[in-house]
XYZ file of C-alpha atoms in Angstrom:
146
model
C 0.000 0.000 0.000
C 1.262 3.232 -1.000
C 0.459 6.370 0.835
C -1.069 8.878 -1.445
C 0.160 12.351 -1.318
C -2.169 15.007 0.099
C -4.206 12.601 2.195
C -3.553 12.322 5.880
C -4.047 9.133 7.820
C -4.697 11.107 11.010
C -8.396 11.143 12.038
C -9.753 14.260 13.716
C -11.420 13.654 17.057
C -14.859 15.256 17.294
C -15.024 18.237 19.632
C -16.888 17.858 22.951
C -17.513 21.595 23.135
C -20.987 21.601 21.503
C -22.163 18.854 23.883
C -20.859 20.711 26.923
C -22.483 23.929 25.756
C -25.824 22.198 25.151
C -25.871 20.496 28.545
C -24.828 23.714 30.291
C -27.606 25.659 28.563
C -30.233 23.040 29.489
C -29.117 23.027 33.149
C -29.144 26.822 33.216
C -32.690 26.912 31.823
C -33.874 24.282 34.348
C -32.407 26.423 37.144
C -34.090 29.583 35.845
C -37.472 27.835 35.586
C -37.015 26.430 39.094
C -36.373 29.912 40.473
C -39.412 31.265 38.601
C -41.655 28.529 40.044
C -40.410 29.085 43.614
C -40.784 32.874 43.275
C -44.257 32.426 41.805
C -45.311 30.342 44.799
C -44.009 32.970 47.204
C -45.776 35.736 45.265
C -49.007 33.737 45.255
C -48.799 33.212 49.038
C -48.039 36.910 49.552
C -51.111 37.927 47.545
C -53.335 35.353 49.277
C -52.234 36.578 52.707
C -53.412 40.092 51.846
C -57.021 38.981 51.644
C -58.757 40.920 54.382
C -62.030 40.175 56.112
C -63.782 43.109 57.745
C -65.779 42.011 60.771
C -68.307 44.720 61.628
C -69.400 44.646 65.252
C -72.832 45.529 66.604
C -73.331 48.952 68.215
C -74.699 47.353 71.364
C -71.675 45.049 71.774
C -69.704 45.834 74.907
C -66.016 46.684 74.817
C -65.304 43.439 76.676
C -67.095 41.453 73.931
C -65.121 43.257 71.222
C -61.764 42.749 72.872
C -62.677 39.153 73.721
C -63.444 38.475 70.058
C -60.175 40.104 69.029
C -58.192 37.909 71.456
C -60.089 34.822 70.283
C -59.304 35.608 66.642
C -55.621 36.131 67.420
C -55.465 32.523 68.682
C -57.260 30.944 65.688
C -55.259 28.790 63.244
C -56.478 30.749 60.209
C -55.358 34.161 61.515
C -52.306 35.964 60.154
C -53.081 39.351 61.757
C -55.899 41.124 63.585
C -56.475 44.872 63.869
C -59.257 46.440 65.925
C -60.648 49.796 64.735
C -62.998 51.504 67.164
C -66.016 53.468 66.042
C -64.281 56.764 66.897
C -61.049 55.804 65.104
C -63.076 54.862 62.018
C -64.808 58.256 62.117
C -61.468 60.096 62.412
C -60.034 58.136 59.471
C -63.133 58.763 57.360
C -63.054 62.492 58.253
C -59.418 62.625 57.155
C -60.316 61.013 53.809
C -63.346 63.268 53.226
C -61.700 66.447 54.399
C -64.626 67.570 56.562
C -66.471 66.493 59.699
C -69.385 64.289 58.623
C -70.320 63.478 62.247
C -71.082 67.148 62.903
C -73.146 67.311 59.705
C -75.158 64.130 60.409
C -75.335 64.596 64.163
C -74.106 61.106 65.073
C -71.455 58.561 64.092
C -73.042 55.903 61.814
C -69.849 53.842 61.512
C -69.360 50.548 63.330
C -66.383 49.213 65.243
C -64.460 46.844 62.996
C -61.928 44.066 63.229
C -59.685 43.759 60.174
C -58.704 40.117 59.865
C -55.986 38.868 57.509
C -55.905 35.139 56.838
C -53.029 32.750 56.251
C -52.488 31.766 52.601
C -53.852 28.234 52.980
C -57.240 29.614 54.098
C -57.682 31.835 51.022
C -60.036 29.614 49.042
C -63.798 29.895 48.749
C -64.747 26.882 50.887
C -62.470 27.833 53.780
C -63.487 31.502 53.583
C -67.143 30.508 53.907
C -66.255 28.307 56.885
C -64.406 31.194 58.582
C -67.304 33.565 57.806
C -69.802 31.111 59.326
C -67.658 30.816 62.459
C -67.421 34.614 62.757
C -71.152 35.156 62.233
C -71.922 32.748 65.090
C -70.406 35.234 67.568
C -73.097 37.417 69.204
C -71.117 40.678 68.801
C -70.722 40.298 65.016
C -73.148 42.120 62.739
C -71.596 41.514 59.309
C -68.525 40.008 57.647
C -67.218 41.284 54.315
């Protein structure tokens, strides 16, 4: 066998660089999608925890009943936070928003004392919200839940 001129007997090894680049790109994309999914879950929980129930209390409810309900709600498993707003505080806030004294104009304060209740994320679905509303409405000091 004669070796022909111009032809090399050396075989080129294929480069591994395209395979490495492809695998690296796929792993990078999997990581990015993983981060997006985890961030999406956190964002969803954050939004769900900002659902607020307003518990309007009856005018004839005593201060002890109101504070007792607030303490009870603070201990419930569905509660993230509880804020009590008295009738007078609600009137002051509403006056600030309106820019004038509506109580003086009307002659009395028509607003009710309120408890602002924020729920944990896992309780932010329709069935559980109805269950929480039913439990709140069973309390004698509660007039309405929105």
